[in-house]
CSV table of N, CA and C in Angstrom, one decimal:
chain,number,residue,atom,x,y,z
A,1,MET,N,75.2,111.5,107.2
A,1,MET,CA,77.0,111.5,106.4
A,1,MET,C,76.4,111.4,104.8
A,2,GLU,N,77.2,112.2,104.8
A,2,GLU,CA,76.6,112.6,102.7
A,2,GLU,C,77.0,111.3,102.2
A,3,LYS,N,76.6,111.1,101.2
A,3,LYS,CA,75.9,109.6,100.1
A,3,LYS,C,78.0,109.3,99.9
A,4,VAL,N,79.2,109.9,100.0
A,4,VAL,CA,80.2,109.7,99.6
A,4,VAL,C,80.7,108.9,100.1
A,5,SER,N,80.8,109.2,101.7
A,5,SER,CA,80.9,108.3,102.6
A,5,SER,C,80.2,107.3,103.1
A,6,LYS,N,79.5,107.1,102.7
A,6,LYS,CA,77.8,106.4,103.0
A,6,LYS,C,78.8,104.8,102.3
A,7,MET,N,78.8,104.9,100.4
A,7,MET,CA,79.6,104.8,99.7
A,7,MET,C,81.0,103.9,100.2
A,8,LYS,N,82.2,104.6,100.4
A,8,LYS,CA,83.3,104.3,101.2
A,8,LYS,C,82.6,102.8,101.5
A,9,LEU,N,82.2,103.7,103.5
A,9,LEU,CA,82.2,102.9,103.8
A,9,LEU,C,81.4,101.8,103.9
A,10,GLU,N,80.8,101.7,103.1
A,10,GLU,CA,79.6,100.4,102.3
A,10,GLU,C,80.9,99.3,102.0
A,11,ASN,N,81.7,99.7,101.0
A,11,ASN,CA,82.8,99.4,100.2
A,11,ASN,C,84.2,99.0,100.8
A,12,GLU,N,84.3,99.7,102.2
A,12,GLU,CA,84.9,98.8,103.0
A,12,GLU,C,84.4,98.1,103.6
A,13,LEU,N,83.6,98.1,103.8
A,13,LEU,CA,82.4,97.2,105.0
A,13,LEU,C,82.5,95.3,104.1
A,14,GLN,N,81.9,95.4,102.7
A,14,GLN,CA,82.4,94.3,101.8
A,14,GLN,C,84.3,93.7,102.1
A,15,LYS,N,84.8,94.7,102.0
A,15,LYS,CA,85.0,94.2,101.3
A,15,LYS,C,86.1,93.4,103.0
A,16,ALA,N,85.9,93.7,104.4
A,16,ALA,CA,86.3,93.3,105.4
A,16,ALA,C,85.6,91.9,104.9
A,17,LEU,N,83.7,91.6,105.0
A,17,LEU,CA,83.3,90.7,104.3
A,17,LEU,C,84.5,89.3,103.4
A,18,THR,N,84.6,90.2,102.3
A,18,THR,CA,84.8,89.0,101.7
A,18,THR,C,86.6,88.4,102.2
A,19,ILE,N,87.1,89.8,102.7
A,19,ILE,CA,88.2,88.9,103.6
A,19,ILE,C,88.3,87.6,104.7
A,20,GLU,N,87.4,87.9,105.7
A,20,GLU,CA,87.0,87.4,106.1
A,20,GLU,C,86.3,86.2,105.9
A,21,PHE,N,86.3,86.1,104.9
A,21,PHE,CA,84.8,84.1,103.6
A,21,PHE,C,86.4,84.1,103.5
A,22,VAL,N,86.8,83.8,103.1
A,22,VAL,CA,89.3,83.5,102.3
A,22,VAL,C,89.7,84.0,102.6
A,23,ARG,N,89.6,84.1,104.2
A,23,ARG,CA,91.0,83.8,105.4
A,23,ARG,C,90.8,82.3,105.3
A,24,ASN,N,89.8,81.2,105.6
A,24,ASN,CA,90.8,79.9,105.6
A,24,ASN,C,91.6,79.4,104.7
A,25,TYR,N,90.8,80.2,103.0
A,25,TYR,CA,91.2,79.6,101.3
A,25,TYR,C,92.6,79.7,101.9
A,26,CYS,N,92.9,80.7,102.2
A,26,CYS,CA,93.6,82.3,101.7
A,26,CYS,C,95.5,80.9,102.8
A,27,ILE,N,95.3,80.4,104.3
A,27,ILE,CA,95.5,79.8,104.4
A,27,ILE,C,96.2,78.4,104.6
A,28,GLU,N,95.1,78.4,104.4
A,28,GLU,CA,95.5,76.7,102.7
A,28,GLU,C,96.1,76.3,101.3
A,29,ASN,N,96.3,77.5,100.6
A,29,ASN,CA,96.3,77.6,99.9
A,29,ASN,C,98.1,79.4,99.5
A,30,ASN,N,98.8,79.6,100.5
A,30,ASN,CA,99.7,80.2,101.2
A,30,ASN,C,99.6,81.4,100.5
A,31,ILE,N,98.4,82.3,99.8
A,31,ILE,CA,98.5,83.7,100.2
A,31,ILE,C,98.5,84.9,101.1
A,32,SER,N,99.1,85.8,100.7
A,32,SER,CA,98.8,85.8,102.6
A,32,SER,C,97.8,87.2,102.9
A,33,VAL,N,96.8,86.8,103.9
A,33,VAL,CA,96.0,88.0,103.5
A,33,VAL,C,96.1,89.3,104.8
A,34,ASP,N,97.8,89.2,105.0
A,34,ASP,CA,98.0,90.5,105.4
A,34,ASP,C,97.8,91.6,103.0
A,35,LYS,N,98.5,91.4,102.3
A,35,LYS,CA,99.3,91.7,101.7
A,35,LYS,C,97.6,91.8,100.5
A,36,LEU,N,95.9,90.9,101.0
A,36,LEU,CA,95.5,90.7,99.8
A,36,LEU,C,94.5,91.7,100.2
A,37,LYS,N,94.1,92.2,102.5
A,37,LYS,CA,94.2,93.6,102.5
A,37,LYS,C,94.0,94.7,102.3
A,38,ASN,N,95.5,94.8,101.5
A,38,ASN,CA,96.0,96.4,101.1
A,38,ASN,C,95.6,96.7,99.5
A,39,GLU,N,95.4,95.3,99.1
A,39,GLU,CA,94.9,95.3,97.5
A,39,GLU,C,94.0,96.4,97.4
A,40,ARG,N,93.6,97.0,96.6
A,40,ARG,CA,92.3,97.3,95.7
A,40,ARG,C,91.4,96.3,96.1
A,41,PHE,N,89.8,96.6,96.1
A,41,PHE,CA,88.6,95.4,96.0
A,41,PHE,C,87.8,96.1,95.7
A,42,TYR,N,86.9,95.6,94.2
A,42,TYR,CA,86.3,95.7,93.6
A,42,TYR,C,85.1,95.0,93.9
A,43,LEU,N,83.5,95.1,93.0
A,43,LEU,CA,82.5,94.3,93.8
A,43,LEU,C,80.8,95.0,92.6
A,44,SER,N,80.4,94.2,91.7
A,44,SER,CA,79.9,94.2,91.1
A,44,SER,C,78.8,93.0,91.5
A,45,TYR,N,77.1,92.3,90.3
A,45,TYR,CA,76.8,91.7,90.1
A,45,TYR,C,77.2,90.6,90.9
A,46,SER,N,77.6,89.8,90.3
A,46,SER,CA,77.9,88.7,90.9
A,46,SER,C,79.0,87.9,91.7
A,47,GLU,N,79.5,88.9,91.6
A,47,GLU,CA,81.3,89.0,91.1
A,47,GLU,C,81.7,89.6,92.4
A,48,CYS,N,83.3,89.2,92.9
A,48,CYS,CA,83.7,91.1,94.1
A,48,CYS,C,85.1,89.8,94.2
A,49,GLY,N,86.3,92.1,94.2
A,49,GLY,CA,87.3,90.6,94.4
A,49,GLY,C,88.8,91.3,94.6
A,50,PHE,N,89.6,91.4,94.5
A,50,PHE,CA,90.9,91.6,95.0
A,50,PHE,C,91.8,92.6,93.5
A,51,ALA,N,92.3,93.2,93.2
A,51,ALA,CA,92.7,93.7,92.5
A,51,ALA,C,94.0,94.7,92.5
A,52,HIS,N,95.7,94.5,92.2
A,52,HIS,CA,96.7,95.0,92.0
A,52,HIS,C,96.9,95.8,91.3
A,53,PRO,N,97.2,97.2,91.7
A,53,PRO,CA,97.9,98.3,90.8
A,53,PRO,C,98.0,97.7,89.6
A,54,SER,N,98.5,98.5,88.3
A,54,SER,CA,99.5,98.6,88.0
A,54,SER,C,100.6,98.9,88.3
A,55,GLY,N,100.9,99.8,88.4
A,55,GLY,CA,102.3,101.4,88.8
A,55,GLY,C,102.5,101.7,87.3
A,56,VAL,N,101.7,101.7,87.0
A,56,VAL,CA,101.7,101.8,84.9
A,56,VAL,C,101.5,103.2,85.2
A,57,LYS,N,102.2,105.1,84.3
A,57,LYS,CA,100.9,106.3,85.1
A,57,LYS,C,100.6,105.4,83.1
A,58,PRO,N,99.6,106.3,83.4
A,58,PRO,CA,98.0,106.6,81.6
A,58,PRO,C,98.9,107.5,80.9
A,59,ASP,N,99.2,106.9,79.7
A,59,ASP,CA,99.6,108.1,78.5
A,59,ASP,C,98.7,107.4,77.7
A,60,GLY,N,97.6,108.7,77.6
A,60,GLY,CA,96.3,108.1,77.1
A,60,GLY,C,96.6,107.3,76.6
A,61,LEU,N,95.5,106.8,75.6
A,61,LEU,CA,95.4,105.5,74.6
A,61,LEU,C,96.7,104.7,74.7
A,62,ARG,N,97.6,105.6,74.6
A,62,ARG,CA,98.9,104.7,74.5
A,62,ARG,C,99.8,103.5,75.3
A,63,ASN,N,99.1,103.8,76.1
A,63,ASN,CA,99.6,102.3,76.7
A,63,ASN,C,97.8,102.3,78.2
A,64,ASP,N,97.3,102.4,77.3
A,64,ASP,CA,95.7,102.0,78.0
A,64,ASP,C,95.5,100.5,79.0
A,65,MET,N,96.3,99.2,77.9
A,65,MET,CA,95.7,98.5,78.3
A,65,MET,C,96.7,97.8,79.8
A,66,GLU,N,98.1,98.9,79.8
A,66,GLU,CA,98.8,98.1,81.3
A,66,GLU,C,99.0,99.5,81.7
A,67,THR,N,97.1,100.0,82.1
A,67,THR,CA,97.0,100.4,83.2
A,67,THR,C,95.7,100.4,85.0
A,68,ILE,N,95.9,99.3,83.5
A,68,ILE,CA,94.4,98.0,84.3
A,68,ILE,C,94.5,97.1,84.8
A,69,PRO,N,94.6,97.6,85.8
A,69,PRO,CA,94.8,96.1,87.8
A,69,PRO,C,94.8,94.9,87.0
A,70,LYS,N,95.6,94.2,88.3
A,70,LYS,CA,95.5,92.9,87.4
A,70,LYS,C,94.6,92.1,88.7
A,71,ILE,N,93.3,91.3,88.1
A,71,ILE,CA,93.0,90.8,88.7
A,71,ILE,C,93.7,89.5,90.0
A,72,THR,N,93.6,89.9,91.2
A,72,THR,CA,94.1,89.1,92.2
A,72,THR,C,93.8,87.5,92.8
A,73,LEU,N,92.5,87.5,93.2
A,73,LEU,CA,92.1,86.9,93.5
A,73,LEU,C,90.4,86.9,93.7
A,74,ALA,N,89.4,86.8,93.0
A,74,ALA,CA,88.0,86.6,92.5
A,74,ALA,C,87.0,86.1,93.1
A,75,VAL,N,86.0,86.4,93.7
A,75,VAL,CA,84.4,86.0,94.6
A,75,VAL,C,83.3,85.6,93.7
A,76,LYS,N,83.4,84.3,93.1
A,76,LYS,CA,81.7,84.8,92.6
A,76,LYS,C,80.9,84.1,92.6
A,77,HIS,N,79.9,83.9,92.8
A,77,HIS,CA,78.1,83.7,92.5
A,77,HIS,C,77.9,83.1,92.0
A,78,GLU,N,77.8,81.9,91.8
A,78,GLU,CA,77.1,80.9,90.6
A,78,GLU,C,75.6,80.2,91.0
A,79,ASP,N,74.9,79.7,90.3
A,79,ASP,CA,74.3,78.0,91.1
A,79,ASP,C,74.4,78.7,92.6
A,80,ASP,N,73.7,80.1,92.7
A,80,ASP,CA,73.3,79.6,94.7
A,80,ASP,C,74.6,79.7,94.9
A,81,LYS,N,76.2,79.2,95.0
A,81,LYS,CA,77.3,79.0,95.7
A,81,LYS,C,77.7,79.8,94.8
A,82,LEU,N,78.8,80.6,96.5
A,82,LEU,CA,80.1,81.1,96.0
A,82,LEU,C,81.6,80.2,96.2
A,83,SER,N,81.9,80.5,94.8
A,83,SER,CA,84.0,80.5,95.4
A,83,SER,C,84.6,81.3,94.7
A,84,ILE,N,85.9,80.4,95.3
A,84,ILE,CA,87.6,81.6,95.5
A,84,ILE,C,87.4,81.2,94.1
A,85,GLU,N,88.5,82.2,94.0
A,85,GLU,CA,89.6,81.5,92.3
A,85,GLU,C,90.1,82.4,92.3
A,86,GLN,N,91.7,81.8,92.4
A,86,GLN,CA,93.0,82.2,92.0
A,86,GLN,C,93.2,82.3,90.6
A,87,THR,N,94.2,83.7,90.3
A,87,THR,CA,93.9,83.5,87.8
A,87,THR,C,95.7,83.9,88.6
A,88,GLU,N,96.6,84.5,87.4
A,88,GLU,CA,97.5,83.8,87.8
A,88,GLU,C,99.1,85.2,88.2
A,89,PHE,N,97.8,86.1,88.3
A,89,PHE,CA,98.3,87.2,89.3
A,89,PHE,C,98.6,86.5,90.4
A,90,THR,N,97.9,86.0,91.4
A,90,THR,CA,97.3,85.2,92.2
A,90,THR,C,98.9,85.0,93.3
A,91,LYS,N,100.1,84.3,92.5
A,91,LYS,CA,100.7,83.9,94.0
A,91,LYS,C,101.6,85.3,93.6
A,92,ILE,N,101.7,86.2,93.1
A,92,ILE,CA,103.0,86.6,92.1
A,92,ILE,C,103.0,87.4,93.1
A,93,PHE,N,101.8,88.1,93.9
A,93,PHE,CA,101.5,89.3,93.7
A,93,PHE,C,100.7,89.4,95.2
A,94,LEU,N,100.2,87.8,95.6
A,94,LEU,CA,100.1,88.1,97.0
A,94,LEU,C,100.3,86.6,97.8
A,95,ARG,N,101.5,85.6,97.5
A,95,ARG,CA,102.2,84.6,97.7
A,95,ARG,C,102.8,85.2,99.0
A,96,ASP,N,102.1,84.2,99.8
A,96,ASP,CA,103.4,84.5,101.6
A,96,ASP,C,104.5,84.1,101.2
A,97,GLU,N,104.4,85.0,102.2
A,97,GLU,CA,106.6,83.9,102.4
A,97,GLU,C,107.0,84.4,103.5
């Protein structure tokens, strides 16, 4: 298996595990799991989460800030505990209708 495919596979596995971890939270908070599955997934050292693409076409540095994806749901690891955090974009992009 080539390295890029392995990294992509690992990212998809982490995304699937995170979705299962937040599933009950989403149901309890009227957040669409189906919409969450379509968000971009990111993973860093102490947190992971989901982001909604901005939809703004990049134009060099003129609109750099507008092109940044909007974080919709985050899972953070602090003090040996995992916590789920909504952002101001959670209900906008992930509301279960």
